[in-house]
Amino acid sequence: IDASFFNPLAGEGEVIAFRAGTEFNSSASFNVNQLLFDGSYFIGVQASKLLVELQSIQKSRSREEVLFAVIEAYHIASVASENKLFADSVLELTLELEQKQKGFLDLGLMTQEEFDQIHYAVLRTLNNKENADLQHQNAMALLKYSMNCPLDSLFKLGTDLEELSNNALRPAIGSINDNSILQLLENQIKLSACDVKNNKAGFLPSLSAYFQQGYNAYRTSFDFFEDK
């Protein structure tokens, strides 16, 4: 540039060259942003506690549903077992009756048509037994599935249907407040109330604090860590 820019006594047309800027530059900054007041924030803290409680209630509810499914499957298996035993006994009695009536047929004390009716009853009883066996197999498979057991595992019911019925007639001990469904509904009511409060808090102002500190350094040599 023209030398007179720095020296007014420089000759006309004299120019000089110089270096501008620095080769090494660095900067550092520190920011802090703190929320001091926000109505929705405090409502959110309250709602988060309710959500944790809701998860705990849902976990207990899931356990109860699994337990109820196992109990229900056990009752069905017990009924199927009793039905199977009844069908077996009926078939045995019917076969004995047919055998006796066959002797009467051979002696000519009854007609063939009468014996055919008895034989038809035997066939019908046999069909009922096969249905009872199939229902028993399905009921046991359902019980194993409800208990998360392999289908090829061997099961033997230790409580008969009569004992289950007697247990069902006993009065339940406990309070309605222990019902997980009631607790779940009460928690949902509280969450809905928090939602109403959150909508109201949206009209309140918010207050926050902000702090920033920054440093800039310019060097012609890389000496940023020296004490100067």
mmCIF file of C-alpha atoms in Angstrom:
data_model
loop_
_atom_site.group_PDB
_atom_site.id
_atom_site.type_symbol
_atom_site.label_atom_id
_atom_site.label_comp_id
_atom_site.label_asym_id
_atom_site.label_seq_id
_atom_site.Cartn_x
_atom_site.Cartn_y
_atom_site.Cartn_z
ATOM 1 C CA ILE A 1 0.000 0.000 0.000
ATOM 2 C CA ASP A 2 1.046 3.660 -0.222
ATOM 3 C CA ALA A 3 3.752 4.434 2.332
ATOM 4 C CA SER A 4 2.016 7.678 3.332
ATOM 5 C CA PHE A 5 -0.652 5.526 5.010
ATOM 6 C CA PHE A 6 1.864 4.978 7.839
ATOM 7 C CA ASN A 7 4.381 7.786 7.252
ATOM 8 C CA PRO A 8 3.099 11.196 6.066
ATOM 9 C CA LEU A 9 6.687 12.218 5.161
ATOM 10 C CA ALA A 10 7.142 9.347 2.713
ATOM 11 C CA GLY A 11 7.892 10.231 -0.872
ATOM 12 C CA GLU A 12 5.198 10.279 -3.514
ATOM 13 C CA GLY A 13 4.604 6.934 -5.124
ATOM 14 C CA GLU A 14 6.518 5.063 -2.429
ATOM 15 C CA VAL A 15 4.804 1.823 -1.433
ATOM 16 C CA ILE A 16 5.399 -0.635 1.380
ATOM 17 C CA ALA A 17 4.347 -4.235 2.015
ATOM 18 C CA PHE A 18 3.379 -5.655 5.409
ATOM 19 C CA ARG A 19 1.795 -8.798 6.861
ATOM 20 C CA ALA A 20 -1.704 -8.578 8.378
ATOM 21 C CA GLY A 21 -3.423 -10.981 10.755
ATOM 22 C CA THR A 22 -1.946 -13.777 12.865
ATOM 23 C CA GLU A 23 -1.037 -17.301 11.905
ATOM 24 C CA PHE A 24 -2.445 -18.993 15.032
ATOM 25 C CA ASN A 25 -5.897 -18.220 16.445
ATOM 26 C CA SER A 26 -7.857 -19.962 19.180
ATOM 27 C CA SER A 27 -11.072 -19.437 21.084
ATOM 28 C CA ALA A 28 -12.811 -21.028 24.067
ATOM 29 C CA SER A 29 -16.228 -20.437 25.537
ATOM 30 C CA PHE A 30 -18.217 -21.691 28.508
ATOM 31 C CA ASN A 31 -22.032 -21.605 28.532
ATOM 32 C CA VAL A 32 -24.512 -22.331 31.320
ATOM 33 C CA ASN A 33 -28.281 -22.329 30.784
ATOM 34 C CA GLN A 34 -30.410 -23.040 33.837
ATOM 35 C CA LEU A 35 -34.202 -23.223 33.918
ATOM 36 C CA LEU A 36 -35.413 -21.440 37.054
ATOM 37 C CA PHE A 37 -39.167 -21.745 36.681
ATOM 38 C CA ASP A 38 -41.483 -23.510 34.257
ATOM 39 C CA GLY A 39 -44.931 -24.745 35.249
ATOM 40 C CA SER A 40 -44.887 -27.659 32.808
ATOM 41 C CA TYR A 41 -41.542 -28.873 34.182
ATOM 42 C CA PHE A 42 -42.888 -29.402 37.699
ATOM 43 C CA ILE A 43 -46.001 -31.100 36.313
ATOM 44 C CA GLY A 44 -43.731 -33.344 34.240
ATOM 45 C CA VAL A 45 -41.767 -34.370 37.344
ATOM 46 C CA GLN A 46 -45.021 -35.325 39.045
ATOM 47 C CA ALA A 47 -46.234 -37.199 35.978
ATOM 48 C CA SER A 48 -42.946 -39.114 35.668
ATOM 49 C CA LYS A 49 -43.410 -40.468 39.199
ATOM 50 C CA LEU A 50 -46.930 -41.557 38.276
ATOM 51 C CA LEU A 51 -45.603 -43.259 35.131
ATOM 52 C CA VAL A 52 -43.096 -45.241 37.210
ATOM 53 C CA GLU A 53 -45.936 -46.281 39.504
ATOM 54 C CA LEU A 54 -48.039 -47.171 36.458
ATOM 55 C CA GLN A 55 -45.302 -49.458 35.122
ATOM 56 C CA SER A 56 -45.123 -51.213 38.488
ATOM 57 C CA ILE A 57 -48.903 -51.721 38.559
ATOM 58 C CA GLN A 58 -48.920 -53.028 34.986
ATOM 59 C CA LYS A 59 -46.150 -55.465 35.880
ATOM 60 C CA SER A 60 -48.190 -56.794 38.809
ATOM 61 C CA ARG A 61 -51.259 -56.908 36.593
ATOM 62 C CA SER A 62 -49.407 -58.985 33.996
ATOM 63 C CA ARG A 63 -48.366 -61.459 36.702
ATOM 64 C CA GLU A 64 -51.972 -61.741 37.860
ATOM 65 C CA GLU A 65 -53.185 -62.345 34.302
ATOM 66 C CA VAL A 66 -50.641 -65.127 33.802
ATOM 67 C CA LEU A 67 -51.564 -66.682 37.141
ATOM 68 C CA PHE A 68 -55.272 -66.469 36.316
ATOM 69 C CA ALA A 69 -54.660 -68.093 32.923
ATOM 70 C CA VAL A 70 -52.849 -70.994 34.611
ATOM 71 C CA ILE A 71 -55.628 -71.398 37.194
ATOM 72 C CA GLU A 72 -58.293 -71.344 34.498
ATOM 73 C CA ALA A 73 -56.382 -73.865 32.387
ATOM 74 C CA TYR A 74 -55.979 -76.107 35.457
ATOM 75 C CA HIS A 75 -59.740 -76.055 36.075
ATOM 76 C CA ILE A 76 -60.414 -76.932 32.443
ATOM 77 C CA ALA A 77 -57.929 -79.813 32.658
ATOM 78 C CA SER A 78 -59.570 -81.057 35.866
ATOM 79 C CA VAL A 79 -63.002 -81.038 34.246
ATOM 80 C CA ALA A 80 -61.623 -82.831 31.200
ATOM 81 C CA SER A 81 -60.002 -85.469 33.424
ATOM 82 C CA GLU A 82 -63.259 -86.103 35.280
ATOM 83 C CA ASN A 83 -65.140 -86.273 31.986
ATOM 84 C CA LYS A 84 -62.593 -88.779 30.648
ATOM 85 C CA LEU A 85 -62.991 -91.021 33.685
ATOM 86 C CA PHE A 86 -66.773 -90.815 33.399
ATOM 87 C CA ALA A 87 -66.678 -91.709 29.703
ATOM 88 C CA ASP A 88 -64.393 -94.672 30.437
ATOM 89 C CA SER A 89 -66.726 -95.995 33.126
ATOM 90 C CA VAL A 90 -69.805 -95.575 30.942
ATOM 91 C CA LEU A 91 -68.101 -97.436 28.099
ATOM 92 C CA GLU A 92 -67.091 -100.239 30.430
ATOM 93 C CA LEU A 93 -70.649 -100.626 31.747
ATOM 94 C CA THR A 94 -72.078 -100.510 28.236
ATOM 95 C CA LEU A 95 -69.692 -103.207 27.034
ATOM 96 C CA GLU A 96 -70.643 -105.416 29.989
ATOM 97 C CA LEU A 97 -74.314 -104.876 29.188
ATOM 98 C CA GLU A 98 -73.737 -105.784 25.547
ATOM 99 C CA GLN A 99 -71.926 -108.943 26.541
ATOM 100 C CA LYS A 100 -74.820 -110.028 28.764
ATOM 101 C CA GLN A 101 -77.405 -109.196 26.133
ATOM 102 C CA LYS A 102 -75.447 -111.224 23.587
ATOM 103 C CA GLY A 103 -75.984 -114.271 25.771
ATOM 104 C CA PHE A 104 -79.709 -113.584 25.791
ATOM 105 C CA LEU A 105 -79.589 -113.239 21.999
ATOM 106 C CA ASP A 106 -77.874 -116.589 21.665
ATOM 107 C CA LEU A 107 -80.574 -118.166 23.867
ATOM 108 C CA GLY A 108 -83.309 -116.590 21.775
ATOM 109 C CA LEU A 109 -84.600 -114.451 24.646
ATOM 110 C CA MET A 110 -84.340 -111.225 22.615
ATOM 111 C CA THR A 111 -84.548 -110.224 18.975
ATOM 112 C CA GLN A 112 -81.713 -109.123 16.735
ATOM 113 C CA GLU A 113 -83.265 -105.648 16.459
ATOM 114 C CA GLU A 114 -83.153 -105.218 20.224
ATOM 115 C CA PHE A 115 -79.521 -106.322 20.337
ATOM 116 C CA ASP A 116 -78.635 -103.935 17.497
ATOM 117 C CA GLN A 117 -79.988 -101.034 19.553
ATOM 118 C CA ILE A 118 -77.686 -102.018 22.414
ATOM 119 C CA HIS A 119 -74.753 -102.308 20.017
ATOM 120 C CA TYR A 120 -75.572 -98.848 18.652
ATOM 121 C CA ALA A 121 -75.450 -97.513 22.222
ATOM 122 C CA VAL A 122 -71.995 -99.079 22.601
ATOM 123 C CA LEU A 123 -70.772 -97.361 19.427
ATOM 124 C CA ARG A 124 -72.162 -94.039 20.584
ATOM 125 C CA THR A 125 -70.503 -94.467 23.982
ATOM 126 C CA LEU A 126 -67.210 -95.310 22.280
ATOM 127 C CA ASN A 127 -67.495 -92.125 20.211
ATOM 128 C CA ASN A 128 -68.119 -90.103 23.387
ATOM 129 C CA LYS A 129 -65.036 -91.658 24.970
ATOM 130 C CA GLU A 130 -62.872 -90.680 21.996
ATOM 131 C CA ASN A 131 -64.189 -87.120 22.211
ATOM 132 C CA ALA A 132 -63.461 -87.055 25.950
ATOM 133 C CA ASP A 133 -59.905 -88.291 25.317
ATOM 134 C CA LEU A 134 -59.384 -85.588 22.690
ATOM 135 C CA GLN A 135 -60.735 -82.885 24.990
ATOM 136 C CA HIS A 136 -58.437 -84.117 27.762
ATOM 137 C CA GLN A 137 -55.409 -83.952 25.480
ATOM 138 C CA ASN A 138 -56.300 -80.426 24.374
ATOM 139 C CA ALA A 139 -56.891 -79.301 27.965
ATOM 140 C CA MET A 140 -53.538 -80.668 29.111
ATOM 141 C CA ALA A 141 -51.823 -79.002 26.145
ATOM 142 C CA LEU A 142 -53.447 -75.682 27.100
ATOM 143 C CA LEU A 143 -52.263 -76.073 30.690
ATOM 144 C CA LYS A 144 -48.688 -76.786 29.573
ATOM 145 C CA TYR A 145 -48.799 -73.807 27.222
ATOM 146 C CA SER A 146 -50.073 -71.521 30.008
ATOM 147 C CA MET A 147 -47.251 -72.695 32.281
ATOM 148 C CA ASN A 148 -44.659 -72.365 29.492
ATOM 149 C CA CYS A 149 -43.793 -76.056 29.697
ATOM 150 C CA PRO A 150 -42.838 -78.363 26.804
ATOM 151 C CA LEU A 151 -45.840 -80.109 25.263
ATOM 152 C CA ASP A 152 -44.129 -83.496 25.573
ATOM 153 C CA SER A 153 -43.682 -83.153 29.358
ATOM 154 C CA LEU A 154 -45.635 -85.482 31.644
ATOM 155 C CA PHE A 155 -48.253 -83.868 33.873
ATOM 156 C CA LYS A 156 -50.344 -85.306 36.669
ATOM 157 C CA LEU A 157 -53.012 -83.184 38.328
ATOM 158 C CA GLY A 158 -52.644 -83.217 42.087
ATOM 159 C CA THR A 159 -55.964 -81.524 42.926
ATOM 160 C CA ASP A 160 -59.256 -83.053 41.845
ATOM 161 C CA LEU A 161 -62.334 -81.161 40.721
ATOM 162 C CA GLU A 162 -64.152 -81.551 44.021
ATOM 163 C CA GLU A 163 -61.339 -79.927 45.977
ATOM 164 C CA LEU A 164 -61.143 -77.093 43.451
ATOM 165 C CA SER A 165 -64.876 -76.495 43.808
ATOM 166 C CA ASN A 166 -64.616 -76.399 47.607
ATOM 167 C CA ASN A 167 -61.764 -73.900 47.401
ATOM 168 C CA ALA A 168 -63.782 -71.722 45.034
ATOM 169 C CA LEU A 169 -66.649 -71.548 47.533
ATOM 170 C CA ARG A 170 -64.440 -70.167 50.272
ATOM 171 C CA PRO A 171 -64.810 -66.415 50.889
ATOM 172 C CA ALA A 172 -62.023 -64.294 49.434
ATOM 173 C CA ILE A 173 -59.774 -62.537 51.951
ATOM 174 C CA GLY A 174 -58.552 -59.075 51.075
ATOM 175 C CA SER A 175 -59.566 -55.514 50.343
ATOM 176 C CA ILE A 176 -60.931 -53.994 47.165
ATOM 177 C CA ASN A 177 -58.039 -51.542 47.317
ATOM 178 C CA ASP A 178 -55.689 -54.458 46.627
ATOM 179 C CA ASN A 179 -57.321 -54.982 43.229
ATOM 180 C CA SER A 180 -54.757 -54.133 40.560
ATOM 181 C CA ILE A 181 -57.441 -52.971 38.123
ATOM 182 C CA LEU A 182 -58.667 -50.401 40.647
ATOM 183 C CA GLN A 183 -55.114 -49.208 41.251
ATOM 184 C CA LEU A 184 -54.566 -48.961 37.506
ATOM 185 C CA LEU A 185 -57.695 -46.859 37.005
ATOM 186 C CA GLU A 186 -56.824 -44.578 39.919
ATOM 187 C CA ASN A 187 -53.358 -44.025 38.464
ATOM 188 C CA GLN A 188 -54.841 -43.171 35.070
ATOM 189 C CA ILE A 189 -57.129 -40.622 36.755
ATOM 190 C CA LYS A 190 -54.091 -38.968 38.353
ATOM 191 C CA LEU A 191 -52.289 -38.886 34.999
ATOM 192 C CA SER A 192 -55.339 -37.254 33.397
ATOM 193 C CA ALA A 193 -55.350 -34.655 36.175
ATOM 194 C CA CYS A 194 -51.679 -33.955 35.461
ATOM 195 C CA ASP A 195 -52.533 -33.428 31.807
ATOM 196 C CA VAL A 196 -55.134 -30.821 32.800
ATOM 197 C CA LYS A 197 -52.596 -29.079 35.059
ATOM 198 C CA ASN A 198 -50.024 -29.129 32.266
ATOM 199 C CA ASN A 199 -52.432 -27.374 29.887
ATOM 200 C CA LYS A 200 -53.091 -24.719 32.536
ATOM 201 C CA ALA A 201 -49.371 -24.316 33.250
ATOM 202 C CA GLY A 202 -48.793 -23.571 29.573
ATOM 203 C CA PHE A 203 -50.211 -20.070 30.174
ATOM 204 C CA LEU A 204 -47.642 -19.280 32.912
ATOM 205 C CA PRO A 205 -44.360 -17.511 32.065
ATOM 206 C CA SER A 206 -41.053 -19.330 32.261
ATOM 207 C CA LEU A 207 -37.831 -17.997 33.794
ATOM 208 C CA SER A 208 -34.293 -19.134 32.994
ATOM 209 C CA ALA A 209 -30.738 -17.872 33.646
ATOM 210 C CA TYR A 210 -27.957 -17.769 31.084
ATOM 211 C CA PHE A 211 -24.207 -17.234 31.579
ATOM 212 C CA GLN A 212 -21.448 -17.155 28.983
ATOM 213 C CA GLN A 213 -17.705 -16.576 29.302
ATOM 214 C CA GLY A 214 -15.439 -16.543 26.240
ATOM 215 C CA TYR A 215 -11.757 -16.164 25.476
ATOM 216 C CA ASN A 216 -9.984 -15.384 22.190
ATOM 217 C CA ALA A 217 -6.241 -15.558 21.547
ATOM 218 C CA TYR A 218 -4.175 -14.510 18.504
ATOM 219 C CA ARG A 219 -0.540 -15.532 18.177
ATOM 220 C CA THR A 220 2.198 -15.246 15.601
ATOM 221 C CA SER A 221 3.698 -18.422 17.125
ATOM 222 C CA PHE A 222 2.094 -21.446 18.773
ATOM 223 C CA ASP A 223 2.532 -20.405 22.416
ATOM 224 C CA PHE A 224 -1.042 -20.548 23.720
ATOM 225 C CA PHE A 225 -0.030 -22.427 26.857
ATOM 226 C CA GLU A 226 2.548 -19.870 27.999
ATOM 227 C CA ASP A 227 1.684 -17.510 30.826
ATOM 228 C CA LYS A 228 1.096 -14.273 28.961
#
